PDB file of C-alpha atoms in Angstrom:
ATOM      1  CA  UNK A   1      18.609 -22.964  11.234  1.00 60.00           C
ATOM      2  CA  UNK A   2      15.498 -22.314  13.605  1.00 78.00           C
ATOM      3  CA  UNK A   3      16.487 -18.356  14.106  1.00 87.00           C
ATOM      4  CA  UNK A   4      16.813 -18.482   9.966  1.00 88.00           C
ATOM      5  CA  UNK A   5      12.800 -20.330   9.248  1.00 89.00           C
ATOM      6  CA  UNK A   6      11.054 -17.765  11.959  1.00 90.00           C
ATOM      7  CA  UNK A   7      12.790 -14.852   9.942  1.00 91.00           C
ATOM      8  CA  UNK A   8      12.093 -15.971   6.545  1.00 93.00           C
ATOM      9  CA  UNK A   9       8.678 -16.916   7.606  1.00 93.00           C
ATOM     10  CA  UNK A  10       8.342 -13.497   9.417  1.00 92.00           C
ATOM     11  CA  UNK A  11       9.610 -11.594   6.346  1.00 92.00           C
ATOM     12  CA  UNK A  12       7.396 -13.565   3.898  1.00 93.00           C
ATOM     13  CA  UNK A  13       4.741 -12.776   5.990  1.00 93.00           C
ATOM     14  CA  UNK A  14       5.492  -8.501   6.629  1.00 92.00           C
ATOM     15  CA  UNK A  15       6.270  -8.611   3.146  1.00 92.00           C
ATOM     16  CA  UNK A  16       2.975 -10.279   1.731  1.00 93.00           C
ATOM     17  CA  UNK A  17       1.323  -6.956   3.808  1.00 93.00           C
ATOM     18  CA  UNK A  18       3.932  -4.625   2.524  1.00 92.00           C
ATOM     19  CA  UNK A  19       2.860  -6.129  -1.500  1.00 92.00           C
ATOM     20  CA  UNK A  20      -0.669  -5.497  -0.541  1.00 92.00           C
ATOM     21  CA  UNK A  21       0.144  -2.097   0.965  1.00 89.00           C
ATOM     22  CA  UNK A  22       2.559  -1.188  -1.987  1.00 90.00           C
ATOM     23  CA  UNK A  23      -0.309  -2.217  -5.133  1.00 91.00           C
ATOM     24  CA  UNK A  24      -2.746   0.492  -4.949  1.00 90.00           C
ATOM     25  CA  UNK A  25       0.789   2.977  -5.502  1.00 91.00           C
ATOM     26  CA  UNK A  26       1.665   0.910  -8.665  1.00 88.00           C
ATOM     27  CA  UNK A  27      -1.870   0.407  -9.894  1.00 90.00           C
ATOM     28  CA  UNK A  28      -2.606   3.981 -10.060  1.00 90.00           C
ATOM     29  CA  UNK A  29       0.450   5.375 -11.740  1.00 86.00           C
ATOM     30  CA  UNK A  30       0.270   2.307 -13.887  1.00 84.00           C
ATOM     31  CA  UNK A  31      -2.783   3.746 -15.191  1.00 88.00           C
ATOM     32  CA  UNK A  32      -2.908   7.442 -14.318  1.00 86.00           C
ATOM     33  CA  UNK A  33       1.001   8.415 -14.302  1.00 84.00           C
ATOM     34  CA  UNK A  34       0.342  10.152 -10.598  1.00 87.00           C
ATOM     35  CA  UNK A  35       2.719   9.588  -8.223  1.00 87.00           C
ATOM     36  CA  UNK A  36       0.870   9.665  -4.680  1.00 92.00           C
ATOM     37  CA  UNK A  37       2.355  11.080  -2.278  1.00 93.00           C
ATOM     38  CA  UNK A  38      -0.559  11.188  -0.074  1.00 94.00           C
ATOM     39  CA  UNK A  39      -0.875   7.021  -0.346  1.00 94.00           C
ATOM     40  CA  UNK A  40       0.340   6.745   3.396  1.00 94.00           C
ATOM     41  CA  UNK A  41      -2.282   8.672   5.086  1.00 96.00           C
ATOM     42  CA  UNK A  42      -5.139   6.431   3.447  1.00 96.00           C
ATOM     43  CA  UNK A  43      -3.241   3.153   5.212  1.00 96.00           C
ATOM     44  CA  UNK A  44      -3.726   5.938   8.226  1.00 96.00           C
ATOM     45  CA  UNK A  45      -7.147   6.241   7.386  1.00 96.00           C
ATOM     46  CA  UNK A  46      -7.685   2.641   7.499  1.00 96.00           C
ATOM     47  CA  UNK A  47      -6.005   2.153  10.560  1.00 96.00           C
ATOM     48  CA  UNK A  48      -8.112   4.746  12.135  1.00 97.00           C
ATOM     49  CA  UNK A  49     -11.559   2.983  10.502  1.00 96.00           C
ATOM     50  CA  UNK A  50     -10.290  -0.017  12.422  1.00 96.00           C
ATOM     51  CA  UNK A  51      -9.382   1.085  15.652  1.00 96.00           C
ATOM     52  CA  UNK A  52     -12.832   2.904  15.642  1.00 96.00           C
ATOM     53  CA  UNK A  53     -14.823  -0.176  14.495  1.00 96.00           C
ATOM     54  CA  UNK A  54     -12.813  -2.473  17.132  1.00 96.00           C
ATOM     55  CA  UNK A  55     -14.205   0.036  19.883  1.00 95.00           C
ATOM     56  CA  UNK A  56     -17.537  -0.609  19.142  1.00 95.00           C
ATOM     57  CA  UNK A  57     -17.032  -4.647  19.693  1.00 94.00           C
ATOM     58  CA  UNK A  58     -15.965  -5.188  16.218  1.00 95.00           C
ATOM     59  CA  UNK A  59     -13.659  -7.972  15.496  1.00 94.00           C
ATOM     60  CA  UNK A  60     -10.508  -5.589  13.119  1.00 93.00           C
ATOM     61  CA  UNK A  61      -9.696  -8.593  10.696  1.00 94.00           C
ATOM     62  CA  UNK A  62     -13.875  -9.169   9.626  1.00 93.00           C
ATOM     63  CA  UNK A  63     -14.018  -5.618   9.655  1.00 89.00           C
ATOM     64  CA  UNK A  64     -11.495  -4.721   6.828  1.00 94.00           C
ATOM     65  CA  UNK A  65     -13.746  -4.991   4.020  1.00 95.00           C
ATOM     66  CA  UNK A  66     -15.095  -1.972   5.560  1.00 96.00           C
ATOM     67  CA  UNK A  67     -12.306  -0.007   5.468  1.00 96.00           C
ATOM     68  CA  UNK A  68     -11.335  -1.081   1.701  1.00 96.00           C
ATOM     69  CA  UNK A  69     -14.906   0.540   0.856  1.00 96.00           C
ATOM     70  CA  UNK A  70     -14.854   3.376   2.958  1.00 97.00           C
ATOM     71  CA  UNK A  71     -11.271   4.304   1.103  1.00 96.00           C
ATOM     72  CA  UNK A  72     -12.438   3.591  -2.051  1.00 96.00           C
ATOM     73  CA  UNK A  73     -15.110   5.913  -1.805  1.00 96.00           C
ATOM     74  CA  UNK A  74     -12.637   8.141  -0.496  1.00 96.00           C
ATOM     75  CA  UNK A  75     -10.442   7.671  -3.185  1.00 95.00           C
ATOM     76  CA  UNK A  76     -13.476   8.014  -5.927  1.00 95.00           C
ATOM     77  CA  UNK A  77     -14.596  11.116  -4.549  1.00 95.00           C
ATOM     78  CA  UNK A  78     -10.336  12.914  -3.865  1.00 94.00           C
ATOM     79  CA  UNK A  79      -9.807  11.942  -7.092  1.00 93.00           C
ATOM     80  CA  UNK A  80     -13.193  13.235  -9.080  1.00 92.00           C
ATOM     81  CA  UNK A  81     -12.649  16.954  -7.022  1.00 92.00           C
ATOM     82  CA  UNK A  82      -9.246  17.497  -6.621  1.00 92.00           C
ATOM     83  CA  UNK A  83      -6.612  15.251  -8.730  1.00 90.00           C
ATOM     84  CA  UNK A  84      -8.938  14.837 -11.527  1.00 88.00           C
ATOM     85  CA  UNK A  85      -8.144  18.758 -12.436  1.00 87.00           C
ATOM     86  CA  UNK A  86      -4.422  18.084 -12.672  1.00 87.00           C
ATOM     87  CA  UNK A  87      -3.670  14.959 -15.133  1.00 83.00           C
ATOM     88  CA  UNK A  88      -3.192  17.179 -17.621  1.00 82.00           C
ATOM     89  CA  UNK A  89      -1.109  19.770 -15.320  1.00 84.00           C
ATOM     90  CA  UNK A  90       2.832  19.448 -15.225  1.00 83.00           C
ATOM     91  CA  UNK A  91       3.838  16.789 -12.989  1.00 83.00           C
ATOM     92  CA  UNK A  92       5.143  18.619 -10.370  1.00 85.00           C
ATOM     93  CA  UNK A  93       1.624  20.156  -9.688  1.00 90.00           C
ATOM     94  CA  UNK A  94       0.412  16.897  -9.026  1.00 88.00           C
ATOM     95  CA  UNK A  95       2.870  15.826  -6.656  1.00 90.00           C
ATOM     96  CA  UNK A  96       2.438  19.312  -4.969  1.00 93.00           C
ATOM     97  CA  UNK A  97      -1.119  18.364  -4.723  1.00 94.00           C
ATOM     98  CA  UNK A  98      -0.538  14.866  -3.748  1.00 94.00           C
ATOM     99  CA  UNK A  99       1.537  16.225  -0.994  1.00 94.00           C
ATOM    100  CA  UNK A 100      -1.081  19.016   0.140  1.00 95.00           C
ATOM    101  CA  UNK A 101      -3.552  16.270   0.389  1.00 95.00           C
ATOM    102  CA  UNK A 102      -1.150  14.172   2.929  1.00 95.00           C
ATOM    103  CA  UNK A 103      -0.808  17.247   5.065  1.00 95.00           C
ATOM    104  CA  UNK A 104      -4.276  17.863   5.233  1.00 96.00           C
ATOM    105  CA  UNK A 105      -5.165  14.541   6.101  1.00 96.00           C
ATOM    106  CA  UNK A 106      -2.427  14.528   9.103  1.00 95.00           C
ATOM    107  CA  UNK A 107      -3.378  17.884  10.286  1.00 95.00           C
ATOM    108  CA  UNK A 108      -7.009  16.787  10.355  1.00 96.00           C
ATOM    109  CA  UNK A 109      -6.121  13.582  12.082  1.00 96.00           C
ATOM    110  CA  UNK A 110      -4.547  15.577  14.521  1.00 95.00           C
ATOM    111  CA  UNK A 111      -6.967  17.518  15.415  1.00 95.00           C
ATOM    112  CA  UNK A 112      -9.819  15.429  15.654  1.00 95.00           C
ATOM    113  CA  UNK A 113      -8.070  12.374  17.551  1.00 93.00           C
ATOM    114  CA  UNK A 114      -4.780  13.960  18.678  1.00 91.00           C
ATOM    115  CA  UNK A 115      -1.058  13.206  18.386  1.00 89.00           C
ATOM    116  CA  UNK A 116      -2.085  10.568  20.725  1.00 92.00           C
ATOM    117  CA  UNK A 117      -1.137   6.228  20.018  1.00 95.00           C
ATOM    118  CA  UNK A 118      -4.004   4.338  19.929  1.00 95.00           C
ATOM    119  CA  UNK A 119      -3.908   0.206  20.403  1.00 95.00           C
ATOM    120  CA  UNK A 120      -6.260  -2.362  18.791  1.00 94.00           C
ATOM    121  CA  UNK A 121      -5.976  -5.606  20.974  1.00 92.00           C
ATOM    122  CA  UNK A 122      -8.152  -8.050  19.886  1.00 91.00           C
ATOM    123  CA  UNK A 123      -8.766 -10.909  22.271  1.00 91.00           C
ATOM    124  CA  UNK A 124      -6.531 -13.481  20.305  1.00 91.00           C
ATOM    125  CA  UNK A 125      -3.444 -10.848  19.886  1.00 85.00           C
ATOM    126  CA  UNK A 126      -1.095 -12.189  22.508  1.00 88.00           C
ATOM    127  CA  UNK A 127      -1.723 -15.943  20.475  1.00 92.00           C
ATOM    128  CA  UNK A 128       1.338 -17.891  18.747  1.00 92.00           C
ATOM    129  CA  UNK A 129       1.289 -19.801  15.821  1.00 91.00           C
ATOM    130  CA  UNK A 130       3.767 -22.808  15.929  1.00 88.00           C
ATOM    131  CA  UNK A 131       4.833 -23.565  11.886  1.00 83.00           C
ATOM    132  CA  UNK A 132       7.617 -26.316  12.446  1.00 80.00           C
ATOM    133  CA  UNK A 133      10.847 -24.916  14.895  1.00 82.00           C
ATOM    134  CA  UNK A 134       9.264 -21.438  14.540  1.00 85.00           C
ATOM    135  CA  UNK A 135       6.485 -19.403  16.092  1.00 90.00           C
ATOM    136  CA  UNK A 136       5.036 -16.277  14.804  1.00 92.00           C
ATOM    137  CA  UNK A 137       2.354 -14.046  16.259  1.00 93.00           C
ATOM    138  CA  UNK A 138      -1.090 -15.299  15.386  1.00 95.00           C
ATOM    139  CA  UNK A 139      -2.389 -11.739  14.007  1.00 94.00           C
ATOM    140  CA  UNK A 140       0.592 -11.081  11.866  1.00 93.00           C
ATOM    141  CA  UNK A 141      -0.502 -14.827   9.851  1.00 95.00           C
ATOM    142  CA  UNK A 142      -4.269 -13.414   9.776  1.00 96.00           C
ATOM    143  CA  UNK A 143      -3.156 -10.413   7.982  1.00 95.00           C
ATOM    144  CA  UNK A 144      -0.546 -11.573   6.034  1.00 95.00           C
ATOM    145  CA  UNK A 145      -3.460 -14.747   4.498  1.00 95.00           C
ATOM    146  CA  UNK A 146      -5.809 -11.636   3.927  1.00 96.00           C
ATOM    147  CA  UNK A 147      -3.642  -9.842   2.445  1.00 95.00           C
ATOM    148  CA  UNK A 148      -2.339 -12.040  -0.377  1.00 94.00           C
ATOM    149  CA  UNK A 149      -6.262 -13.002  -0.360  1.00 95.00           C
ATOM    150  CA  UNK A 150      -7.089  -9.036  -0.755  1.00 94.00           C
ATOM    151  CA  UNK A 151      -3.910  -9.289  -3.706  1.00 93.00           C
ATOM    152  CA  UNK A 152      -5.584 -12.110  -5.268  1.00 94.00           C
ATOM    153  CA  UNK A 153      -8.816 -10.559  -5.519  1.00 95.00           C
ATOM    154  CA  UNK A 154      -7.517  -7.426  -7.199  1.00 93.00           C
ATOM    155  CA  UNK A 155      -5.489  -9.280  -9.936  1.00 92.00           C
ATOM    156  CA  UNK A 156      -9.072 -11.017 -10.496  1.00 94.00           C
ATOM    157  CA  UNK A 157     -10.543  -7.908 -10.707  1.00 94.00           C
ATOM    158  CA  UNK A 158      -8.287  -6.350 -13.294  1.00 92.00           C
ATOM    159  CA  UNK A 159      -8.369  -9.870 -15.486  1.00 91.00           C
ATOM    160  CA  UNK A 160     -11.623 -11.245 -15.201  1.00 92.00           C
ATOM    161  CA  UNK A 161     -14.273  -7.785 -15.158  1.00 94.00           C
ATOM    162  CA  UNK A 162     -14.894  -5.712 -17.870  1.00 94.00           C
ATOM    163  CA  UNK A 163     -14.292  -2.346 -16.190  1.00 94.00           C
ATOM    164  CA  UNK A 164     -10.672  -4.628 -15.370  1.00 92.00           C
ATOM    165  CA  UNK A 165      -9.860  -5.097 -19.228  1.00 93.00           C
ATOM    166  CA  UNK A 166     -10.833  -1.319 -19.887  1.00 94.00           C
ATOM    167  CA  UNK A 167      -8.510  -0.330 -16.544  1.00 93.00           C
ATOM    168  CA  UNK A 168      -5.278  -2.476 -18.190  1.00 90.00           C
ATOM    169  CA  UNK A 169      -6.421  -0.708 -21.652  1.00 92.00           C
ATOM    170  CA  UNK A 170      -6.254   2.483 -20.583  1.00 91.00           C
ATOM    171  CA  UNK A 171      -2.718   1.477 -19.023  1.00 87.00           C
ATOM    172  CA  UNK A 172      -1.415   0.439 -22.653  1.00 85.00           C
ATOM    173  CA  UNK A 173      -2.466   3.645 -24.280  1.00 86.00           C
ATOM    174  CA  UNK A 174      -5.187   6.075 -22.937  1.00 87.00           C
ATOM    175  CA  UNK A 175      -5.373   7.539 -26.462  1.00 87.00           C
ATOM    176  CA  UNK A 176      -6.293   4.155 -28.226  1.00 90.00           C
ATOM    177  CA  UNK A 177      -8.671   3.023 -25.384  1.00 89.00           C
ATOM    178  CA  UNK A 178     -10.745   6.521 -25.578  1.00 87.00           C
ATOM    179  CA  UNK A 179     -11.097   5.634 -29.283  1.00 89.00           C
ATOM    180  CA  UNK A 180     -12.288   2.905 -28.641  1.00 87.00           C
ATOM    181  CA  UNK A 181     -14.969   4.020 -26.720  1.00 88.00           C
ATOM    182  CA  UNK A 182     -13.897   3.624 -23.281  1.00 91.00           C
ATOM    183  CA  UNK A 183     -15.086   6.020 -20.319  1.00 92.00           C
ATOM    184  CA  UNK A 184     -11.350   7.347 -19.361  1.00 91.00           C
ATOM    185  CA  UNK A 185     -12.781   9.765 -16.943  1.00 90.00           C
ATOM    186  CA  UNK A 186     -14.617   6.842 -14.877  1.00 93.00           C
ATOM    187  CA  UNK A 187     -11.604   4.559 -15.743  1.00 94.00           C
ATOM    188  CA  UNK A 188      -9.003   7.164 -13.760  1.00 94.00           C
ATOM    189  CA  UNK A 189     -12.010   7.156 -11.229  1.00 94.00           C
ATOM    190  CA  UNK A 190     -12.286   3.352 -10.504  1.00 95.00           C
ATOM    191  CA  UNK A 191      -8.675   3.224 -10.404  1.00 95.00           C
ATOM    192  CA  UNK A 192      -7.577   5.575  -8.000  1.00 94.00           C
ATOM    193  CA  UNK A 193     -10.282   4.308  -5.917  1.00 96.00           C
ATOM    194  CA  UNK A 194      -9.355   0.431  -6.149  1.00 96.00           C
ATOM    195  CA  UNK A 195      -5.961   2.042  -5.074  1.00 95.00           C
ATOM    196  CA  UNK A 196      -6.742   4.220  -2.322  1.00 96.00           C
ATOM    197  CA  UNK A 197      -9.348   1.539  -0.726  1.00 96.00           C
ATOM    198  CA  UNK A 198      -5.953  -1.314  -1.064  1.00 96.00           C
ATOM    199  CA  UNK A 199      -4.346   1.154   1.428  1.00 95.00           C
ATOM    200  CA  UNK A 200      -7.247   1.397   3.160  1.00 96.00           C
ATOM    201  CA  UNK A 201      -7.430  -2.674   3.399  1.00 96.00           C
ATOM    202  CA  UNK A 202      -3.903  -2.542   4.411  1.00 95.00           C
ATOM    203  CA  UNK A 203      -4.209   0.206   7.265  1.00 95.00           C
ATOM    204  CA  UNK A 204      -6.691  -2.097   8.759  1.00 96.00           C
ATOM    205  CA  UNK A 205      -4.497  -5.192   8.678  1.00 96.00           C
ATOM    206  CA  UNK A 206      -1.823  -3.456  10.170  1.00 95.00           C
ATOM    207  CA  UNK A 207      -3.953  -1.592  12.840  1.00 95.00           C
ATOM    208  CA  UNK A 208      -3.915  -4.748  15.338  1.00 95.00           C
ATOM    209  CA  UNK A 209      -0.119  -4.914  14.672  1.00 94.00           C
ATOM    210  CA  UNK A 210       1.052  -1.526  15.278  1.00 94.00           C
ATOM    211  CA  UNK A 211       0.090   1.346  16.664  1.00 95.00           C
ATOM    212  CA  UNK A 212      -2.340   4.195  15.276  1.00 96.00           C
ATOM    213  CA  UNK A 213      -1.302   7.891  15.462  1.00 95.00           C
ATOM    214  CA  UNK A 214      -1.586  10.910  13.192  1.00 95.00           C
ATOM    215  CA  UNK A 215       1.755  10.612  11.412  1.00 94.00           C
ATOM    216  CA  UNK A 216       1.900   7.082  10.998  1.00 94.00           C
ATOM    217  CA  UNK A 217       1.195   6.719   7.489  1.00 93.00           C
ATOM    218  CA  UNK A 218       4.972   8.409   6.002  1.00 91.00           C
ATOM    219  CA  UNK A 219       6.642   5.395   7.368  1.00 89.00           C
ATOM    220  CA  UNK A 220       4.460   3.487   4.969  1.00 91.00           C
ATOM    221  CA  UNK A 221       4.448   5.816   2.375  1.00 90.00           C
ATOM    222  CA  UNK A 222       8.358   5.716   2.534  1.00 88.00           C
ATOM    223  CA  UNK A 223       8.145   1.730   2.377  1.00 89.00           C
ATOM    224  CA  UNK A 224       5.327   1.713  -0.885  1.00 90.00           C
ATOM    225  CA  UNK A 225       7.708   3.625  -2.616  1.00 88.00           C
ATOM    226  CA  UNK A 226      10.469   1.640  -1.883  1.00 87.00           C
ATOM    227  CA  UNK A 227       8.522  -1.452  -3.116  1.00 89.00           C
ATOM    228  CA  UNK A 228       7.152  -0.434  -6.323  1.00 87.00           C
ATOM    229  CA  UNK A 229      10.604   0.934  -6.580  1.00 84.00           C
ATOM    230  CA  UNK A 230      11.958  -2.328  -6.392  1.00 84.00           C
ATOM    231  CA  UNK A 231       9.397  -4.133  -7.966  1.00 81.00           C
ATOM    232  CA  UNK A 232       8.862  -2.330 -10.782  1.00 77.00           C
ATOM    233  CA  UNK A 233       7.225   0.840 -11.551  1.00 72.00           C
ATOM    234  CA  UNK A 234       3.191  -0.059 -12.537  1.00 70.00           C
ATOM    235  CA  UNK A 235       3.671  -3.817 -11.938  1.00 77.00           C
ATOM    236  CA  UNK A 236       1.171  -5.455  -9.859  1.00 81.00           C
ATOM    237  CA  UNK A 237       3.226  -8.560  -9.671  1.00 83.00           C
ATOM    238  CA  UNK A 238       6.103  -6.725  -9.151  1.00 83.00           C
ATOM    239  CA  UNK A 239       4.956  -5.219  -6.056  1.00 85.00           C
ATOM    240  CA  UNK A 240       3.824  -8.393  -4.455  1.00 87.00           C
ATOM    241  CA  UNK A 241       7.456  -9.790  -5.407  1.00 88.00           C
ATOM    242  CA  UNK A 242       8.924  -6.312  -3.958  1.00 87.00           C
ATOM    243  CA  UNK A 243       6.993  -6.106  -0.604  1.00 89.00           C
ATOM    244  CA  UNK A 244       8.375  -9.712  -0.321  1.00 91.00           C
ATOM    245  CA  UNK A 245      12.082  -9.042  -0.740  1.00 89.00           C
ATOM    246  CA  UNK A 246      11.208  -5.425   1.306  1.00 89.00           C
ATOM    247  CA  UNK A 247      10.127  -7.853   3.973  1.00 91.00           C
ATOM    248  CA  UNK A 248      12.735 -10.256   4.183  1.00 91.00           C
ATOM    249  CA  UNK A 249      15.616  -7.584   3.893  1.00 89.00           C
ATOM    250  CA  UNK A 250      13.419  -5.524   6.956  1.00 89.00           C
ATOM    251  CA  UNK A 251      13.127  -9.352   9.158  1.00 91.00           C
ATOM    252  CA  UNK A 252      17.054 -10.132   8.204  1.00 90.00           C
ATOM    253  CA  UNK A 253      19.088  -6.696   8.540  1.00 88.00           C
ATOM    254  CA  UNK A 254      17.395  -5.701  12.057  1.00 88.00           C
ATOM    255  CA  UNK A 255      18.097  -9.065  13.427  1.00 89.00           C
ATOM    256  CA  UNK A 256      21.720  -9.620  12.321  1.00 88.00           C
ATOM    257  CA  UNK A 257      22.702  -5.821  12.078  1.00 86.00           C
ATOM    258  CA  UNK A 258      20.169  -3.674  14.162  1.00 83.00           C
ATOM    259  CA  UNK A 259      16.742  -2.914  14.095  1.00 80.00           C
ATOM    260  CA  UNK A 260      18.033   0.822  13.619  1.00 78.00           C
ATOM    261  CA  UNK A 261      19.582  -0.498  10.420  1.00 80.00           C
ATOM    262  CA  UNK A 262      16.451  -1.776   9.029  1.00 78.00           C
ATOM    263  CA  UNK A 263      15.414   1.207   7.202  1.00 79.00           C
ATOM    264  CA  UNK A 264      19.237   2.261   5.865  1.00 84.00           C
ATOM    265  CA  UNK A 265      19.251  -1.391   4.553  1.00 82.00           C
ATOM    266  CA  UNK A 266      15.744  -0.970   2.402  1.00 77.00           C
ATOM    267  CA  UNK A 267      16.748   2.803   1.141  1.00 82.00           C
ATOM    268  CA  UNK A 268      19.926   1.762   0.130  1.00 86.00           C
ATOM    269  CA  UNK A 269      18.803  -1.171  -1.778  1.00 80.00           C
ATOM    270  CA  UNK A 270      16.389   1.846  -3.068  1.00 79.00           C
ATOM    271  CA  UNK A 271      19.105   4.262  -4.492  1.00 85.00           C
ATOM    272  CA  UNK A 272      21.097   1.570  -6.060  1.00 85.00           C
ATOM    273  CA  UNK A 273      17.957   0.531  -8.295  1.00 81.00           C
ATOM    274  CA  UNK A 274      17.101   3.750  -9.201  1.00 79.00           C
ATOM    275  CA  UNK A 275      20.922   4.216  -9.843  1.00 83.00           C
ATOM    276  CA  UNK A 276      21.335   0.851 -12.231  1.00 82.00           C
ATOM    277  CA  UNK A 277      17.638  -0.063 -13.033  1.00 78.00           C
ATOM    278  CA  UNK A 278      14.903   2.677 -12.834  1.00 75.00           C
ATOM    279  CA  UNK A 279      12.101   0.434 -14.017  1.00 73.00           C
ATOM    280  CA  UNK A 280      12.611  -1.922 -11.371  1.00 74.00           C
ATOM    281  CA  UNK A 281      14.041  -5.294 -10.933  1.00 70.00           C
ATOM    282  CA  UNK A 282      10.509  -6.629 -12.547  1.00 66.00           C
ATOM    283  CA  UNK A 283      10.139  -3.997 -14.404  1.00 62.00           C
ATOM    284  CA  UNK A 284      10.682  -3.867 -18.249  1.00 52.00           C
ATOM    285  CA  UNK A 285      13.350  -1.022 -19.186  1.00 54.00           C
ATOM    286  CA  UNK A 286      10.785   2.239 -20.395  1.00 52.00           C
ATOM    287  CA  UNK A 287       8.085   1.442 -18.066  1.00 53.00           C
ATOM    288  CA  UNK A 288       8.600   4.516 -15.585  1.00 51.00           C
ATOM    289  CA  UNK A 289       7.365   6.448 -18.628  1.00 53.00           C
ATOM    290  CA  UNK A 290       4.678   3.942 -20.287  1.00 46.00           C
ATOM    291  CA  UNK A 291       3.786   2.584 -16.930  1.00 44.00           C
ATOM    292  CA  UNK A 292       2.021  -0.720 -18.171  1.00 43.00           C
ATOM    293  CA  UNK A 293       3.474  -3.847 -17.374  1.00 44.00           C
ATOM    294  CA  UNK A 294       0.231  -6.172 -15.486  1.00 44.00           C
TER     295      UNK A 294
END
């Protein structure tokens, strides 16, 4: 019973990252039908903001706001001169470009800070937090709480703004909400950025958790799909509910089968709802096409 509470608890908590990690994916095909492949290398980028920002005496976790901003301006700015060009190209020319982007962005890492792994050790990271029979690593319940915090704040974003209520219009039906009067251009703007600075959030999170290098952002690319996958293509809630179950089948299967089997565990969970469900298991049946279900 004790092994089974510290990995639910652990899963709950690498899965409340993973939804956070997963919703700027599912936000921005919600609303602009682009499937981005580059979404791992922002998390990167974040990671790298942090690491940075923790060598100068920062402390990572009060630093993350920084690195949502920095990505979203990121974001704001990739998606106004490059991606901006192709919403009304083919779909494969977007995810060409989406996958140019990620290669760029590795290559560049690369060269600036090298293949090299890079550690952010704050001086709480060795600290345990006791939560009944089990005890979990202090920094892992830091960014797990900011994380569902960082979640929270986005679904208030979307509900309660009026830039929000034009983003979930322009979901329903682009054509209706330009009618209407609303900005698409700025709308696909906002959004991708809102998306690209949640990696970013998430990349700093992570950063005092694992390690920072170059490549590091596929594995998490691999796992966002995976989640919105699961949770349902353009559902916010679903992705929350997705990184959850991601995190408690990642906790379970590589403690009682192998950590090697982690990631076989995950994927095939992965084929067999594409296979019997392609909206997702929160999804509503249609929605990998209309993409609107917040």
């Amino acid at each position: 019973m004790d092994i089974f509470l510290q990995l639910a608890l652990s899963g709950l908590l690498l899965g409340g990252i993973y939804g956070l990690l997963s919703l700027g994916l599912t936000l921005v095909f919600g609303v602009t039908r682009i499937v981005n492949f580059a979404h791992g290398e922002f998390v990167m980028l974040g990671m790298y903001l942090s690491y940075f920002l923790w060598q100068l005496g920062f402390d990572p976790y009060l630093t993350a706001p920084v690195a949502f901003f920095v990505c979203l301006a990121v974001g704001v700015v990739t998606q106004h001169f490059v991606l901006r060009r192709t919403l009304t190209m083919p779909h494969f020319v977007q995810v060409f470009v989406t996958i140019g982007i990620s290669v760029v962005m590795q290559s560049a890492a690369q060269l600036l800070f090298t293949s090299d792994f890079y550690f952010v050790r704050p001086s709480y990271g060795n600290a345990i937090v006791k939560l009944g029979t089990a005890r979990l690593p202090l920094t892992m319940v830091i960014a797990a709480a900011l994380a569902f915090v960082g979640t929270a704040l986005v679904h208030l974003f979307l509900k309660k703004t009026h830039i929000g209520a034009a983003i979930r219009a322009t979901a329903q039906d682009p054509y209706a909400a330009n009618v209407v009067g609303i900005d698409i251009k700025k709308v696909y703007a906002v959004t991708f950025g809102v998306g690209i600075g949640c990696a970013g959030l998430a990349g700093a999170l992570l950063a005092p958790i694992y390690p920072v290098y170059p490549t590091v952002g596929l594995a998490y690319s691999l796992i966002s799909f995976v989640v919105v996958v699961l949770g349902g293509l353009g559902s916010l809630p679903g992705a929350l509910l997705g990184g959850l179950v991601v995190g408690l089948l990642e906790t379970f299967s590589a403690y009682y089968v192998s950590p090697e089997a982690k990631e076989a565990t995950y994927f095939t969970i992965f084929i067999l709802v594409l296979l019997l469900r392609p909206a997702g298991l929160f999804g509503l049946r249609g929605s990998e096409t209309m993409g609107a279900n917040h």
